[in-house]
Short mmCIF file of C-alpha atoms in Angstrom, two decimals:
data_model
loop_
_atom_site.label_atom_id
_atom_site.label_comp_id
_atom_site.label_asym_id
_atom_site.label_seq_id
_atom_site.Cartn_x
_atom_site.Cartn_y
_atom_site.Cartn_z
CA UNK T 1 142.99 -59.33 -10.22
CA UNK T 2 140.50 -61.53 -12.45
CA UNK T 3 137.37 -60.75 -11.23
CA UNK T 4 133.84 -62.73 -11.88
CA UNK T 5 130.35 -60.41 -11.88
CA UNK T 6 127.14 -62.80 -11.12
CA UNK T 7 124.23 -61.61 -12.94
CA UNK T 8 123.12 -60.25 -16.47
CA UNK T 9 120.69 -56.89 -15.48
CA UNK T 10 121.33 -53.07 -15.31
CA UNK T 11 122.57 -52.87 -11.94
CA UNK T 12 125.34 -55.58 -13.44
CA UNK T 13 126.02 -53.68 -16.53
CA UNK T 14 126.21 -50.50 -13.59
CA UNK T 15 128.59 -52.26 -11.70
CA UNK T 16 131.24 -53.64 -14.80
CA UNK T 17 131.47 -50.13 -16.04
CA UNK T 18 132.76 -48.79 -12.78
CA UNK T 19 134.67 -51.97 -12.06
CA UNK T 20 136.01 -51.66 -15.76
CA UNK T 21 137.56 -48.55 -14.33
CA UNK T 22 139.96 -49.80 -11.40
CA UNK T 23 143.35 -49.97 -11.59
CA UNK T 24 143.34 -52.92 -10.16
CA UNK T 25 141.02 -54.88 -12.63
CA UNK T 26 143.05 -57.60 -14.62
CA UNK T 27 140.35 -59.28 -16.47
CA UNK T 28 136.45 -58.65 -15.82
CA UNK T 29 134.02 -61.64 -16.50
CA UNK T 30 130.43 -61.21 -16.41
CA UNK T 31 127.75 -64.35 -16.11
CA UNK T 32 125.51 -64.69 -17.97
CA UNK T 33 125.84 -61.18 -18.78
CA UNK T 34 124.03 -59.12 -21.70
CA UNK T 35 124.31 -57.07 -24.71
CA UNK T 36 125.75 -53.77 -23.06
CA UNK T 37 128.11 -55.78 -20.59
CA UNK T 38 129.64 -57.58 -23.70
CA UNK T 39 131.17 -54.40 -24.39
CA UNK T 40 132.86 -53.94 -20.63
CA UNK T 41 133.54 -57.97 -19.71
CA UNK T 42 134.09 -61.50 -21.29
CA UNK T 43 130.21 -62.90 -20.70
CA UNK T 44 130.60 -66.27 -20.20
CA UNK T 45 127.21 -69.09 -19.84
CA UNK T 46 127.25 -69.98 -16.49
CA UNK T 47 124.26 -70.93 -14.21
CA UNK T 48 124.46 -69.20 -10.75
CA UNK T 49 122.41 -71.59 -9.49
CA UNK T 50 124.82 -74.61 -9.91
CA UNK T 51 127.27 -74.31 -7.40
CA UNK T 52 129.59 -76.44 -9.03
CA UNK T 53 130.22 -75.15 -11.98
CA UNK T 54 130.68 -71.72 -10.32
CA UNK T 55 133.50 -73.03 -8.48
CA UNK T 56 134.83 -74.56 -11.28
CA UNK T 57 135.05 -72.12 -13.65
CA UNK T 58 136.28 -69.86 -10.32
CA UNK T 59 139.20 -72.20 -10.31
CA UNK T 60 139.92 -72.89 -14.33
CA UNK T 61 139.60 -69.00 -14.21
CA UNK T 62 141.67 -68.47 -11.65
CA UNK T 63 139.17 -65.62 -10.40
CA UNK T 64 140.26 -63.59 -7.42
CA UNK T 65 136.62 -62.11 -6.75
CA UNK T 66 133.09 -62.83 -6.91
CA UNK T 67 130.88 -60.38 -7.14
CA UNK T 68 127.32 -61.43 -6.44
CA UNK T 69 124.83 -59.07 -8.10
CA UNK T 70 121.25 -60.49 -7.83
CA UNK T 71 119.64 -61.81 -4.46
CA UNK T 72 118.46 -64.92 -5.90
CA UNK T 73 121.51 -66.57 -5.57
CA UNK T 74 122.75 -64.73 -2.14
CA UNK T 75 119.52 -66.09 -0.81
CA UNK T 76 120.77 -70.10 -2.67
CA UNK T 77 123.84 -69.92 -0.30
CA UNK T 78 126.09 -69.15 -3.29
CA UNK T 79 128.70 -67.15 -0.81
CA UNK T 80 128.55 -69.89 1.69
CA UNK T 81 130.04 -72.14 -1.59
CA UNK T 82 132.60 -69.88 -2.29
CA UNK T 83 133.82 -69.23 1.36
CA UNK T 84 133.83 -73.02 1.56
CA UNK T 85 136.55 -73.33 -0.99
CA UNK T 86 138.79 -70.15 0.20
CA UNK T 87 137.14 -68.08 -2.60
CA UNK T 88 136.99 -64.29 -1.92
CA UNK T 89 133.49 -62.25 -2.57
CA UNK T 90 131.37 -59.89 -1.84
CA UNK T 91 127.95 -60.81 -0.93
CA UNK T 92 126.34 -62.19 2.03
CA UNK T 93 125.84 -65.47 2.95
CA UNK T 94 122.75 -67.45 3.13
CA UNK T 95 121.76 -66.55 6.79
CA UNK T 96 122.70 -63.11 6.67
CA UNK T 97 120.39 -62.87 3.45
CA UNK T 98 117.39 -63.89 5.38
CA UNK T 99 117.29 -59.89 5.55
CA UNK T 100 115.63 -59.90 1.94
CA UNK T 101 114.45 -63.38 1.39
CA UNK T 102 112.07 -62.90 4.24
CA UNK T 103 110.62 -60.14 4.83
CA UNK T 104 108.99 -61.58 8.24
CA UNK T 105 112.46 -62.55 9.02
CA UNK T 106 113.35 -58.93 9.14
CA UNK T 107 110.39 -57.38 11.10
CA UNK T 108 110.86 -60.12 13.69
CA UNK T 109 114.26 -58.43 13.93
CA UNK T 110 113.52 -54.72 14.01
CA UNK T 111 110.95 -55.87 17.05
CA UNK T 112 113.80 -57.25 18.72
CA UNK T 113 116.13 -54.61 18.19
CA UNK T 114 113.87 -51.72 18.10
CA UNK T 115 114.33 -50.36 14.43
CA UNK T 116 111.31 -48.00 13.92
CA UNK T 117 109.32 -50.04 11.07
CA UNK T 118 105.33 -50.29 10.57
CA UNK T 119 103.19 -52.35 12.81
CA UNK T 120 102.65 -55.76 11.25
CA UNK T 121 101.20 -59.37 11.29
CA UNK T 122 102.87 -62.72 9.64
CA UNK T 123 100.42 -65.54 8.17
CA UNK T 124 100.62 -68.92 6.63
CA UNK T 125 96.95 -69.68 6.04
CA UNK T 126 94.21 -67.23 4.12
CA UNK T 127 91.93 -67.38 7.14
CA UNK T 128 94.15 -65.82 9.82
CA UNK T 129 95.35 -63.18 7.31
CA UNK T 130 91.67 -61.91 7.01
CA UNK T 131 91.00 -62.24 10.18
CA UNK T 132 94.08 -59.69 10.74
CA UNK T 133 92.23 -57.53 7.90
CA UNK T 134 89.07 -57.29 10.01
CA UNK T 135 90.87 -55.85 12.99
CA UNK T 136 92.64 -53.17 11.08
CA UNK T 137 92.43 -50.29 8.88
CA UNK T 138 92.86 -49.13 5.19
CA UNK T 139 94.79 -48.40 3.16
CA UNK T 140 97.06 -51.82 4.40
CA UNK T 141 100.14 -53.59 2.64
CA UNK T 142 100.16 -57.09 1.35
CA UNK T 143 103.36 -58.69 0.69
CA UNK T 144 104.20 -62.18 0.12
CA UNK T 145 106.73 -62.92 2.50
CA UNK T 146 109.67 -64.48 -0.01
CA UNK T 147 111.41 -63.57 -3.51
CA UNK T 148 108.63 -62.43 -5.95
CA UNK T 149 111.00 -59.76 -8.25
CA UNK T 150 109.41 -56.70 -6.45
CA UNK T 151 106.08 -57.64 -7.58
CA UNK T 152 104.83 -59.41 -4.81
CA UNK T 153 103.71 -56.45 -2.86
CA UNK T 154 100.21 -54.41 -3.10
CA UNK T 155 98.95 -51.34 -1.34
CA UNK T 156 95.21 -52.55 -0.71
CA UNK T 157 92.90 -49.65 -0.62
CA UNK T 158 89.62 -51.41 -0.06
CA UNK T 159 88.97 -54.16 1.37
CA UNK T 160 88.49 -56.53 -1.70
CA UNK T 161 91.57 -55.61 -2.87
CA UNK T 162 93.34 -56.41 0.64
CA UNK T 163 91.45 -60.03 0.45
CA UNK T 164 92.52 -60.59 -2.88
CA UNK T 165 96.28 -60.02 -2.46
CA UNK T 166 96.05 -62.57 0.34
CA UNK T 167 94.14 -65.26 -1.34
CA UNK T 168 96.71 -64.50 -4.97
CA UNK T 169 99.38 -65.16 -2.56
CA UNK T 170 98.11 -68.46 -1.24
CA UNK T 171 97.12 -69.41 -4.59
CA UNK T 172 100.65 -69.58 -5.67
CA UNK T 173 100.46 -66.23 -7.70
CA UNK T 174 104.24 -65.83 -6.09
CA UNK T 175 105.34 -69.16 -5.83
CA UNK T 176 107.44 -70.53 -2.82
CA UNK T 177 107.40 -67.10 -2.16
CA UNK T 178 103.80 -66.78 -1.13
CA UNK T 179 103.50 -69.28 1.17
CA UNK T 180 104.01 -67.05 4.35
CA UNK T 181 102.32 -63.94 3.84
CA UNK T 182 103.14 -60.44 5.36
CA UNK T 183 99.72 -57.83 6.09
CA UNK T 184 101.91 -54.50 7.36
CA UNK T 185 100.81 -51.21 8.34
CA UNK T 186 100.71 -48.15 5.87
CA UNK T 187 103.16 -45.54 6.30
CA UNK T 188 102.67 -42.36 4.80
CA UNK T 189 105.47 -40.13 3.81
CA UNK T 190 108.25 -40.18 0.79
CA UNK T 191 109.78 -43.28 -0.23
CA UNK T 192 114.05 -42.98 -0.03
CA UNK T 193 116.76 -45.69 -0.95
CA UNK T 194 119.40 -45.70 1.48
CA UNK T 195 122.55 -47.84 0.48
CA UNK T 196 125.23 -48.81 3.35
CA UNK T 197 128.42 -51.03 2.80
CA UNK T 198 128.82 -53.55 5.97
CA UNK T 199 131.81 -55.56 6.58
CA UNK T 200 129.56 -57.61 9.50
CA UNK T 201 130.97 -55.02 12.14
CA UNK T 202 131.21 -51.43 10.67
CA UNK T 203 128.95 -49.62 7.67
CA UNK T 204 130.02 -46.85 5.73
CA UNK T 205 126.86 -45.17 3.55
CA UNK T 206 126.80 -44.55 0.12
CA UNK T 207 125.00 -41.76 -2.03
CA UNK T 208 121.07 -41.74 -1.30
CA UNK T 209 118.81 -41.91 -4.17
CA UNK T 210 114.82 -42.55 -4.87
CA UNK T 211 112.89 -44.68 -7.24
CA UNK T 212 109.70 -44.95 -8.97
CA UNK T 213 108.16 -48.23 -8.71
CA UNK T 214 104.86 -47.55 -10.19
CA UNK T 215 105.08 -48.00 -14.07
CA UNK T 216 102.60 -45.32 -14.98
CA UNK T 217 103.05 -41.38 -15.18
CA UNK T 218 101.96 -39.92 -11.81
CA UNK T 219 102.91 -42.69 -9.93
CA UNK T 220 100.05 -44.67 -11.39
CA UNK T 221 99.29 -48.21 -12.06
CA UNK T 222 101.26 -51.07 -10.51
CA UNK T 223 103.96 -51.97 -8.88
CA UNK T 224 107.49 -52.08 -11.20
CA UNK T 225 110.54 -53.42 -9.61
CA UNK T 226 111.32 -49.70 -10.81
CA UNK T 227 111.09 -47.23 -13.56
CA UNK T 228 113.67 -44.84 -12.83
CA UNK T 229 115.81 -42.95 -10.40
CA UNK T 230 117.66 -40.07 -9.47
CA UNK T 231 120.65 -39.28 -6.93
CA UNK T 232 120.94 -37.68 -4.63
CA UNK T 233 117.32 -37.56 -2.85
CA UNK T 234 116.67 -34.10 -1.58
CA UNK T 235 114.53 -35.69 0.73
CA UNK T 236 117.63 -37.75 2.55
CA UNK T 237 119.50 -34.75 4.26
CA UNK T 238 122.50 -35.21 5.71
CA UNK T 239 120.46 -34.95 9.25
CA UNK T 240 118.29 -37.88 7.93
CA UNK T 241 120.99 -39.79 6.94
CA UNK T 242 122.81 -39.70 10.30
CA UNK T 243 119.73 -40.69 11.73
CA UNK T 244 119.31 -43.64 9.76
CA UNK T 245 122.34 -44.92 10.39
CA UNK T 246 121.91 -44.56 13.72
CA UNK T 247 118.38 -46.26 14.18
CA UNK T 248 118.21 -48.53 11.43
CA UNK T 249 121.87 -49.66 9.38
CA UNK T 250 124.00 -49.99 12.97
CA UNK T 251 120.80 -51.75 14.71
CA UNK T 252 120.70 -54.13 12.33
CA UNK T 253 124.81 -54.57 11.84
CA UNK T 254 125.30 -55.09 15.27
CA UNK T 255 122.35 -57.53 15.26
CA UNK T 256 123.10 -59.82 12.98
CA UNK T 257 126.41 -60.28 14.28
CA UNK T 258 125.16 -60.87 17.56
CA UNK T 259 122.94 -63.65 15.98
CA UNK T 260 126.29 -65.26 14.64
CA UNK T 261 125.01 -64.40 11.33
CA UNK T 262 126.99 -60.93 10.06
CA UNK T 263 125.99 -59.43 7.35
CA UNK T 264 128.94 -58.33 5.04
CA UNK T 265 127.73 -57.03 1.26
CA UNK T 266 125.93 -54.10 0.63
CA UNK T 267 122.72 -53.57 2.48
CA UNK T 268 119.88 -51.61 0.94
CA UNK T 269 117.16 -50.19 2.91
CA UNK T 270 113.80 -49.11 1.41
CA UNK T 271 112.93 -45.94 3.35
CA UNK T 272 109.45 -44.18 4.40
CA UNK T 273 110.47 -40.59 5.56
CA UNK T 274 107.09 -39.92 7.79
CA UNK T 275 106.21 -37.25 10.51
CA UNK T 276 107.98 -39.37 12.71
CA UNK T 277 111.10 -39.47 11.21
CA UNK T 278 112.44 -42.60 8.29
CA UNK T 279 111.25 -45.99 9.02
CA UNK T 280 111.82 -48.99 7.90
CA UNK T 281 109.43 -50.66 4.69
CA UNK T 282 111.62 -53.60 3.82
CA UNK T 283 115.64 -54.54 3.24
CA UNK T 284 117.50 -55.85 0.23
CA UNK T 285 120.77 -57.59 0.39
CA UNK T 286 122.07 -56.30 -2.48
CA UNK T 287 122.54 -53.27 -4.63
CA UNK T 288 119.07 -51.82 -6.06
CA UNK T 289 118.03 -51.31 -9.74
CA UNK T 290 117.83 -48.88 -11.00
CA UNK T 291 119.65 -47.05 -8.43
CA UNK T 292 122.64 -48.26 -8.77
CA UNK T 293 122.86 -46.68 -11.97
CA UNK T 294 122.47 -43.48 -10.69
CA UNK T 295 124.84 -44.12 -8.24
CA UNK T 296 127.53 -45.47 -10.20
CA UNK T 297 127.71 -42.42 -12.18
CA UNK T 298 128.59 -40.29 -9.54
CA UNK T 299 130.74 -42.32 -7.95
CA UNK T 300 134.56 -41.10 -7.77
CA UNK T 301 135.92 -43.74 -5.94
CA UNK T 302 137.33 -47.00 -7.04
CA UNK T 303 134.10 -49.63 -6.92
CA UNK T 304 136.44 -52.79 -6.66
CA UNK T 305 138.32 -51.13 -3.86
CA UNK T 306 135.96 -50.40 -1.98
CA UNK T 307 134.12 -53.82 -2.31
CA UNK T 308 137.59 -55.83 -1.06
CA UNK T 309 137.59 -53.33 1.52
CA UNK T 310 134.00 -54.94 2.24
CA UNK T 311 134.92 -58.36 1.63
CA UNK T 312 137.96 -57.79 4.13
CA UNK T 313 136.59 -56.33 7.31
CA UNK T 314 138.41 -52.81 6.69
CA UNK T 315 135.42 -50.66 6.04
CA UNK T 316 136.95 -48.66 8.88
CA UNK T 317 139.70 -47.21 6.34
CA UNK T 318 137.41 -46.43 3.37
CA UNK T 319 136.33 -42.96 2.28
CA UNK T 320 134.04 -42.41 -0.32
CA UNK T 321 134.04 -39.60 -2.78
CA UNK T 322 130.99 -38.82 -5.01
CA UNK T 323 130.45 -35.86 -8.09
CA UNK T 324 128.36 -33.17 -7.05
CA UNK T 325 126.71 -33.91 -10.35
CA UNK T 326 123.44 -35.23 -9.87
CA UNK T 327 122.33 -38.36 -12.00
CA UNK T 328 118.85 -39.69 -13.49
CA UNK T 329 118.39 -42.82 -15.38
CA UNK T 330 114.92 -43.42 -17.03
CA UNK T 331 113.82 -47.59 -17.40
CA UNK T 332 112.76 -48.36 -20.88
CA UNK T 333 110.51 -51.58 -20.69
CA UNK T 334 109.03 -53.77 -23.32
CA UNK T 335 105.36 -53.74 -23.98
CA UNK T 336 103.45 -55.87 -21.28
CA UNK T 337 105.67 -55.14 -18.43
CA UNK T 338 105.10 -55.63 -15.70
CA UNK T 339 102.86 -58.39 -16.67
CA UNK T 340 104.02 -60.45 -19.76
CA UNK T 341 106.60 -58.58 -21.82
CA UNK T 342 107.06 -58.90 -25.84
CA UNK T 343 110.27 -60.41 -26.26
CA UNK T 344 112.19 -60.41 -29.58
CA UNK T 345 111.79 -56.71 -30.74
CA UNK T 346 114.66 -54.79 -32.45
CA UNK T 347 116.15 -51.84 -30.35
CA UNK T 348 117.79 -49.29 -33.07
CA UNK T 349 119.69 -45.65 -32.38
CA UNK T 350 121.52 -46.56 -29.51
CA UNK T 351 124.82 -45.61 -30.83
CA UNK T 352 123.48 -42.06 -31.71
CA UNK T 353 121.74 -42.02 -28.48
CA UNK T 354 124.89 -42.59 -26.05
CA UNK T 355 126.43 -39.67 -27.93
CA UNK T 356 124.16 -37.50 -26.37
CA UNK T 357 126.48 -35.77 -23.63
CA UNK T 358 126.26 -36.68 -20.16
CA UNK T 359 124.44 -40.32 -21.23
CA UNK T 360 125.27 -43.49 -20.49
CA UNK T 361 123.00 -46.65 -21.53
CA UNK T 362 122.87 -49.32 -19.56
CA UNK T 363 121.26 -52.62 -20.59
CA UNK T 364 119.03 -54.58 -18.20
CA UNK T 365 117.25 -57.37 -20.69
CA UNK T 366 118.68 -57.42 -23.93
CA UNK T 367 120.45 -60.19 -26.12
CA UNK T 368 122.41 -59.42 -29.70
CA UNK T 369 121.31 -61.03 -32.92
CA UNK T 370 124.35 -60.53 -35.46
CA UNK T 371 124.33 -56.28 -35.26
CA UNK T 372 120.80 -56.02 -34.15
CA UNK T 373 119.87 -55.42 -30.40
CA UNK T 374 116.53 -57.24 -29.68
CA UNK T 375 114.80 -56.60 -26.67
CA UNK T 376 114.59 -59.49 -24.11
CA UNK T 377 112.73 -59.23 -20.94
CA UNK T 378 110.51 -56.58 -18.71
CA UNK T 379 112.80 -54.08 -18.04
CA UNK T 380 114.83 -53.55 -21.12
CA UNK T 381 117.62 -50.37 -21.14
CA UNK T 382 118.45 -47.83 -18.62
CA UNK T 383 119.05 -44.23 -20.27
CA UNK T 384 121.55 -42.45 -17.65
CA UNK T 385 122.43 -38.89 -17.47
CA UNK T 386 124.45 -36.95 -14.99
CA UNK T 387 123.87 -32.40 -14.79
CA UNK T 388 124.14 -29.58 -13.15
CA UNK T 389 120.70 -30.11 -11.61
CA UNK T 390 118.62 -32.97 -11.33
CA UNK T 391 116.56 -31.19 -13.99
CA UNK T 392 119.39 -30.87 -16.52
CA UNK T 393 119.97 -34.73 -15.97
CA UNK T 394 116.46 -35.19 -16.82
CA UNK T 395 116.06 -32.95 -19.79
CA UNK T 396 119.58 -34.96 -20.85
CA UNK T 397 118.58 -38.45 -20.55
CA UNK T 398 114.76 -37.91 -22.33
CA UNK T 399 116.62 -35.93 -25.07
CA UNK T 400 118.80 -39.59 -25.31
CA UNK T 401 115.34 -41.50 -25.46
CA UNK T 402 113.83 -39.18 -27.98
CA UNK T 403 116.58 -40.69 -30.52
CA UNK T 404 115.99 -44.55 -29.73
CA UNK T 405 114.24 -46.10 -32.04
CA UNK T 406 112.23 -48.90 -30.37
CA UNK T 407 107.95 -48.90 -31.19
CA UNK T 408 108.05 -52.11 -28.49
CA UNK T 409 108.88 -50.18 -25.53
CA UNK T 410 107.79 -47.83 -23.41
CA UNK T 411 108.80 -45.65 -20.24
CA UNK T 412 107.62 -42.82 -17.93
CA UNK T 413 107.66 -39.49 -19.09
CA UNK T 414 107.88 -37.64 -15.51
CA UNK T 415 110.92 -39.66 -13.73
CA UNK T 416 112.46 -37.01 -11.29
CA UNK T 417 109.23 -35.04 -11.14
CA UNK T 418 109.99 -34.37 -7.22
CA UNK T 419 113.11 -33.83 -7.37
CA UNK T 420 112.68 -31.26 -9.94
CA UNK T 421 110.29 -29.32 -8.45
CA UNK T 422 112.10 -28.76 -5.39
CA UNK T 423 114.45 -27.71 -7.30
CA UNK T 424 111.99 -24.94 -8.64
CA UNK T 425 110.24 -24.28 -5.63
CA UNK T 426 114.15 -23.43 -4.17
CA UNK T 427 115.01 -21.17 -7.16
CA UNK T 428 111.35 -19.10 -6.86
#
């Protein structure tokens, strides 16, 4: 079948090299696309955001399958446009992605169907929010309550720094996306990424993984929309997972559809694993980056099956198979990220660095300029390595880094770091 992929990051350029791989792939297009997809796809210029020509090209195209990678344009209704014309896809539809395009959306519905989550207040003026901050503790969470690329969240240790997040938000720091604003309890534990296919009645989990979203070594500095990841997470056992399911992925399922909104795509729940057991910190509607790198590394199933299988209602059928490998992939950004990144740099050694074994390189924000790859957004390349052992993944994918040439980017030196010394503490 002639399939079309909506979006141009690493998760995309993920999710056309394991689609690249089906048997039943005809011809894979990729919109806008990038530098690394080029290789895997036909990128084509086409603006998500107009509906139109989406279902235009769909139909000159004679595309069988949307995929729908970002949430920007599940949260724009583009699925509700397709369905409209008969055109198959996997992503949810507008309502359904209310789950990630407001995150006071989805607290309102773990209340109702009891989904263990942190206590939490919703605002749409600066004075009620601090009037919230008065009555509770520290440290607290500010979030705007819309779309703000992962960087509309902060973890206010003081006061003044609580205050602040709220009056950036109302300030239009965020955009549309900070005009309701979210103040949420802290949960301590471990952070976890928990992926589950839903076909709007039944969910079938994938691999887990974990990020890093600070961009500094130690878990420093601030918030990324993520500098690495590795799969699996030791901290998701197979205990934890079942329980997740249980409380959190089928609660919600079987909610939405009872709302007359299903949700059918790939749900992605940001985990805190606490004393209590995992809770709930906030959902995306699609897959996450950079963890679907890791996961599409070790996955042994056919990707395109198993997203019709989605996009049909027959999640019941599927079975998943995954490599025991584990898999690490290590974000290289451009200087200034996550604030204002230097566009326009020259990225050299890639081909010498993909020959590095167990690598793959998967491009996020880059463009080509005749044979030169220039660098061109935050989050540039995603260096990808499966082992053994966590560790050998991550002694595999820095080795890879070590022969990129590229004095306008940077990355973490430690992604892993927990992973790896579990791994050590298990072996002593």
């Amino acid at each position: 079948m002639n399939v079309l992929l909506i979006g141009g990051g690493g998760r995309e350029h993920a999710l056309a090299w394991a689609l690249n791989a089906s048997p039943l792939l005809t011809k894979l297009y990729a919109a806008p696309g990038n530098a690394g997809i080029a290789d895997v796809a036909k990128c084509v210029a086409l603006d998500a955001a107009d509906h139109g020509a989406v279902l235009r090209f769909v139909k000159d195209q004679a595309i069988d399958f949307v995929i729908i990678g970002p949430e920007a344009p599940l949260v724009a209704g583009l699925s509700d446009a397709l369905a409209g014309v008969g055109v198959k896809h996997f992503g949810p539809s507008r309502a359904a992605s209310q789950l990630e395009g407001s995150k006071g959306f989805t607290k309102d519905l773990c209340r109702e169907a009891g989904i263990p989550t942190g206590s939490y207040g919703r605002f749409s003026d600066a004075h009620s929010a601090r009037c919230y901050l008065e009555r509770h503790g520290l440290p607290i969470v500010v979030k705007a309550d819309g779309l703000a690329a992962g960087k509309g969240v902060v973890v206010a240790t003081t006061r003044a720094e609580a205050e602040a997040a709220v009056d950036a938000c109302f300030a239009g720091a965020f955009g549309a996306a900070g005009a309701e604003v979210l103040i949420e309890e802290f949960l301590d534990g471990e952070e976890a990424s928990f992926f589950a296919l839903c076909d709007g009645r039944d969910a079938v989990a994938l691999a887990t993984a974990q990020d890093h979203k600070r961009v500094g070594d130690g878990d420093t500095g601030p918030n990324t929309g993520g500098m690495g990841a590795y799969s699996p997470a030791p901290v998701m056992t197979p205990a934890l997972v079942e329980r997740t399911m249980r409380e959190i992925i089928r609660p919600t399922v079987a909610a939405m559809a009872a709302r007359g909104t299903p949700f059918k795509g790939v749900l992605f729940a940001g985990l805190m694993i606490t004393a209590d057991g995992p809770k709930l910190i906030e959902y995306n509607v699609r897959f996450g980056d950079p963890e679907t790198q890791v996961l599409m590394v070790r996955l042994n199933s056919d990707l395109l099956a198993a997203m019709l299988a989605t996009a049909d209602g027959e999640l019941r059928r599927l079975d998943l198979h995954w490599r025991d490998d584990a898999a690490l992939t290590v974000v290289l950004a451009a200087e200034g990220y996550p604030g204002t990144p230097t566009k326009g740099t020259e990225i050299r050694g890639l081909d010498e660095a993909r020959r590095t074994p167990g690598v793959e390189i998967f491009h996020a924000g880059t463009r080509r300029d005749g044979d030169r790859v220039l660098a061109d957004g935050g989050r540039v390349l995603n260096v990808t390595a499966v082992g053994a052992t966590v560790a050998e993944a991550q002694q595999r994918a820095y080795a890879a880094i070590a022969k990129i040439d590229w004095p306008g980017g940077f990355c973490r030196h430690d992604i892993g770091w927990r992973a790896v010394a579990r791994e050590k503490g298990a072996r002593g």
